[in-house]
PDB file of C-alpha atoms in Angstrom:
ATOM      1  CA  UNK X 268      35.330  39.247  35.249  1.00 55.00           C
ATOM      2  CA  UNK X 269      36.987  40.027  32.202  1.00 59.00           C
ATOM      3  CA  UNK X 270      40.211  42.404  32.368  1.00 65.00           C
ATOM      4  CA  UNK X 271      40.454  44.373  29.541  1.00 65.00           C
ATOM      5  CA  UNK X 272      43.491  42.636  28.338  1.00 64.00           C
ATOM      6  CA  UNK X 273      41.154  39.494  27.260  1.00 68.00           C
ATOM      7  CA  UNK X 274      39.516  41.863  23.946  1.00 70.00           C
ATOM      8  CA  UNK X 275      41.866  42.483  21.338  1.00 70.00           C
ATOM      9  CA  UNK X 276      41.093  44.601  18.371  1.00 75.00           C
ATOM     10  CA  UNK X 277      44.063  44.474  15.773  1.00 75.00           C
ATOM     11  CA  UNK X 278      44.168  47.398  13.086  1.00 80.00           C
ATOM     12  CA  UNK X 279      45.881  46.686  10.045  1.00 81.00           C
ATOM     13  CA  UNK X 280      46.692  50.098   8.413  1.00 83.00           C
ATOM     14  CA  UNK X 281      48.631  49.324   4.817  1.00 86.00           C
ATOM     15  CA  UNK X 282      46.250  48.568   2.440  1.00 86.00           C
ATOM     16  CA  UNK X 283      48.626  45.877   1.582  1.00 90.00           C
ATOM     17  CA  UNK X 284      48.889  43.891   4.432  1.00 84.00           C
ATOM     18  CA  UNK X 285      45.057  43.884   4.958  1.00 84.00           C
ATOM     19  CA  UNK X 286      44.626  42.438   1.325  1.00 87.00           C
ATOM     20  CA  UNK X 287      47.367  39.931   2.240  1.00 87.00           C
ATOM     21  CA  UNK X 288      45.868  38.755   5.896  1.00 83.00           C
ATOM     22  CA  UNK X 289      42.236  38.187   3.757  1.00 83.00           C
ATOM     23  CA  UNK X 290      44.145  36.299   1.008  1.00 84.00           C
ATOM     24  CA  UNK X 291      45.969  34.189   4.108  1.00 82.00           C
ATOM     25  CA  UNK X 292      42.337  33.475   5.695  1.00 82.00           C
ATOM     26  CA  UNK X 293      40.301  32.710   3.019  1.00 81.00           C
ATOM     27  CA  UNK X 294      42.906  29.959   2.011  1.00 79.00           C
ATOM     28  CA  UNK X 295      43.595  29.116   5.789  1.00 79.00           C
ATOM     29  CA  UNK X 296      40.331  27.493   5.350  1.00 76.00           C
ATOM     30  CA  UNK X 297      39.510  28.506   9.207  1.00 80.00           C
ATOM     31  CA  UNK X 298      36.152  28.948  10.278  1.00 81.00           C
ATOM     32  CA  UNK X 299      36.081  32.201  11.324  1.00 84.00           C
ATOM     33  CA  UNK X 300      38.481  35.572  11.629  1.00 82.00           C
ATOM     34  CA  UNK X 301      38.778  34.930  15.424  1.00 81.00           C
ATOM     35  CA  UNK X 302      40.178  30.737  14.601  1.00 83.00           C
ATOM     36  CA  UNK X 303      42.735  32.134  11.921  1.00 83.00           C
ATOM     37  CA  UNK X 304      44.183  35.147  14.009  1.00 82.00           C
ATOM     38  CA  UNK X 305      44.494  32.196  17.155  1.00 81.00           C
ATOM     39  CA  UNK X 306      46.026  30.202  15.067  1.00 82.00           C
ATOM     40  CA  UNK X 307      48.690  32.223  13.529  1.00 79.00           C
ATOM     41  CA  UNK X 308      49.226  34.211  17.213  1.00 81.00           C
ATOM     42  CA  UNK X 309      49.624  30.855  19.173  1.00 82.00           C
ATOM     43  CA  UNK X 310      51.982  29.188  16.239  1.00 79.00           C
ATOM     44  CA  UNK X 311      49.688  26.306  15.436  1.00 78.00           C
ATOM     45  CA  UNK X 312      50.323  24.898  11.912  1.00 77.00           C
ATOM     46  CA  UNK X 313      48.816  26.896   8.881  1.00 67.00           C
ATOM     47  CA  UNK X 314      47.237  24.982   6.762  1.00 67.00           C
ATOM     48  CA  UNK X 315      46.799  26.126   2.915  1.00 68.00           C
ATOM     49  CA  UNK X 316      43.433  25.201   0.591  1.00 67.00           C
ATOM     50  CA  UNK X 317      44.261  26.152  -2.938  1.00 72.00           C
ATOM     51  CA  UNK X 318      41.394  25.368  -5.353  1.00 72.00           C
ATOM     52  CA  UNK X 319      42.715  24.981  -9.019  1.00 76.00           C
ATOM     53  CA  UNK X 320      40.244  26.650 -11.020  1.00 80.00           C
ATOM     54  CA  UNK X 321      41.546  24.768 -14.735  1.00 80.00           C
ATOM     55  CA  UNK X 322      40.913  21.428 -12.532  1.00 86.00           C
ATOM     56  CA  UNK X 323      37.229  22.766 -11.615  1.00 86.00           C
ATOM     57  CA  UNK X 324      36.235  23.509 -14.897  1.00 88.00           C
ATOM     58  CA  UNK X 325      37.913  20.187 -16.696  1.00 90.00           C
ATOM     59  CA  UNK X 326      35.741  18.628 -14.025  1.00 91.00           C
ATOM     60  CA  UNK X 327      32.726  20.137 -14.924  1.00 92.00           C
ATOM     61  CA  UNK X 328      32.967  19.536 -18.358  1.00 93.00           C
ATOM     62  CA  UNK X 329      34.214  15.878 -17.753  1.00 93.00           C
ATOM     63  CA  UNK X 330      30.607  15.211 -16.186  1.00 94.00           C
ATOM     64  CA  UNK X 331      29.137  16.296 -18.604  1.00 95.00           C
ATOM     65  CA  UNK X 332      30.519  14.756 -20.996  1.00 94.00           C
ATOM     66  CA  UNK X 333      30.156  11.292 -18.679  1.00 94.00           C
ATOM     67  CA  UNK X 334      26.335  11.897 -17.936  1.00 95.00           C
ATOM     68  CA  UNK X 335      26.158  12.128 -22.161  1.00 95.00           C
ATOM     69  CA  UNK X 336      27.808   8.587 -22.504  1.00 94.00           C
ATOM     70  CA  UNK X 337      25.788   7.526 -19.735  1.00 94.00           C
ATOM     71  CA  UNK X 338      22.312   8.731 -21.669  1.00 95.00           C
ATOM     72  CA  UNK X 339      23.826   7.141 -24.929  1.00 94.00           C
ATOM     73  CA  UNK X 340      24.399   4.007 -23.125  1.00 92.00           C
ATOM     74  CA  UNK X 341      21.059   3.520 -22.017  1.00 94.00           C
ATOM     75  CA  UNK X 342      19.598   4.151 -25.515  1.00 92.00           C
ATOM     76  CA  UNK X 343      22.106   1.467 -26.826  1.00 90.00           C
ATOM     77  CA  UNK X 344      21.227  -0.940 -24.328  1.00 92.00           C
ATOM     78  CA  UNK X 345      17.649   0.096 -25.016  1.00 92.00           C
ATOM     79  CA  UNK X 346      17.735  -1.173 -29.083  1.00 90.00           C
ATOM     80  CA  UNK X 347      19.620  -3.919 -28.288  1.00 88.00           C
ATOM     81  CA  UNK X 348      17.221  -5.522 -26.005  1.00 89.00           C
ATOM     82  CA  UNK X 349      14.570  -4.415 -28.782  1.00 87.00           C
ATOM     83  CA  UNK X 350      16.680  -6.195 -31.365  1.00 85.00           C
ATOM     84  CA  UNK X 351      16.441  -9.457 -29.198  1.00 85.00           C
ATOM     85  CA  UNK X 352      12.942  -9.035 -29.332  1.00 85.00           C
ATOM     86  CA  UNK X 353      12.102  -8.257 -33.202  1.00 77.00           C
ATOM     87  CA  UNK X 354      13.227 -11.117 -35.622  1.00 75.00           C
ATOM     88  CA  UNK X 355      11.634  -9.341 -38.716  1.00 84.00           C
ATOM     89  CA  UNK X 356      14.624  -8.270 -41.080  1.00 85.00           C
ATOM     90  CA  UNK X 357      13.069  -4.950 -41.971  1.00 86.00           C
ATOM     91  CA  UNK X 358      12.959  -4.072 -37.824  1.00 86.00           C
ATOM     92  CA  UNK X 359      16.521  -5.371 -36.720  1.00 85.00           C
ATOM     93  CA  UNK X 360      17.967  -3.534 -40.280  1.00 88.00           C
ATOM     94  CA  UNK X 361      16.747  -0.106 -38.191  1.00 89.00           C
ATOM     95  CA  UNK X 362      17.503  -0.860 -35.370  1.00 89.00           C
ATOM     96  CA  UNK X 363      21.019  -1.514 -36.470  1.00 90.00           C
ATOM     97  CA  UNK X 364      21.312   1.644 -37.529  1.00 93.00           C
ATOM     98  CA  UNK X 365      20.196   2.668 -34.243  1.00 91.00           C
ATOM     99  CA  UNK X 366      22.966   0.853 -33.248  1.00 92.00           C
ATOM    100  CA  UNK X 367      25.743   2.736 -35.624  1.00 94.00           C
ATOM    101  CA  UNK X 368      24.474   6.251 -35.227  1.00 94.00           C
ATOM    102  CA  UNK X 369      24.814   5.782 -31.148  1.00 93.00           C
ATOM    103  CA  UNK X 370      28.036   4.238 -31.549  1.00 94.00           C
ATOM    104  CA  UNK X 371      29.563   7.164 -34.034  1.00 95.00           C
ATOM    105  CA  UNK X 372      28.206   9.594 -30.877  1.00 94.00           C
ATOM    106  CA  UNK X 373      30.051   7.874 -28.240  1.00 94.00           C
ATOM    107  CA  UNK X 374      32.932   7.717 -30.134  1.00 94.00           C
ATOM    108  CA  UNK X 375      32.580  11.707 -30.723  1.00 95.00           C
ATOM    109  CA  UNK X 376      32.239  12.023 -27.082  1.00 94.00           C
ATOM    110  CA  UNK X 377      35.192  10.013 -26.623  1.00 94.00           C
ATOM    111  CA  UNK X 378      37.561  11.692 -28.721  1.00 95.00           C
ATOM    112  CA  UNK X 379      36.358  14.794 -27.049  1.00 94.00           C
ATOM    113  CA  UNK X 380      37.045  13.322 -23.599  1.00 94.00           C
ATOM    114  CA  UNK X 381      40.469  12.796 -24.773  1.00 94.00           C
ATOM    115  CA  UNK X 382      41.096  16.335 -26.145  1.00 94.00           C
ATOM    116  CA  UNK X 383      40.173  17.620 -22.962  1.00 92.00           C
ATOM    117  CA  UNK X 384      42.016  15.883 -20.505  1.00 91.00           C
ATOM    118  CA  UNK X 385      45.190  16.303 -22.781  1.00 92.00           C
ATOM    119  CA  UNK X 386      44.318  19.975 -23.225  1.00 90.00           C
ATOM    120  CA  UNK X 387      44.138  20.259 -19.267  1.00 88.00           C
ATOM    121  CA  UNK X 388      47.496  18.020 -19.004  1.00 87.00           C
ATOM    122  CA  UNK X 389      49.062  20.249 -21.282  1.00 87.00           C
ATOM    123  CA  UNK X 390      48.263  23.106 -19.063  1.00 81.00           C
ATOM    124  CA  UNK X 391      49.666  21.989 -15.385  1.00 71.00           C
TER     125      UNK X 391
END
């Protein structure tokens, strides 16, 4: 039977400390209240998840920018195939310029690939 020393309620009265204690959980990354107060009571090693929110978004927009080079890339492999296929002058003169307007678009996306990453570099 359960003595009445085994249930603990804790009461945190300064505002301050409360907001600190939720800040100190939510980064504890511990599963519940109950893990995280164990934890700190019994001395067991805290452990800290910070999520960088300028890494997040450069990360977001990195895809992005990756699934457009990907789409690009399978248009360009797309007309050159085609180009093996056609011999008639006319036919492989458009699809060359297939060929240059996909490349000036990959090299937009790359130059804005490099912006960003030394935009985020410049801001760690």
């Amino acid at each position: 039977m359960p003595d009445k020393w085994d249930d603990w309620h804790v009461r945190l009265p300064d505002p301050k400390d409360q907001i600190r204690v939720i800040d100190l959980y939510h980064k504890s990354g511990s599963m519940s209240k109950s893990e995280f107060v164990r934890a700190r009571l019994l001395g067991e090693h805290f452990k800290v998840i910070t999520v960088d929110k300028s890494a997040v978004e450069y990360y977001r927009k990195l895809s992005k920018l990756t699934a457009q080079v990907h789409k690009i890339g399978i248009n360009y492999n797309q007309v050159v195939r085609l180009m093996h296929l056609y011999t008639a002058e006319k036919s492989v003169k458009a699809l060359l310029q297939e060929l240059i307007l996909l490349t000036k678009e990959l090299t937009v996306l790359q130059e804005q690939t490099v912006s960003l990453t030394v935009d985020y570099r410049k801001k760690k």
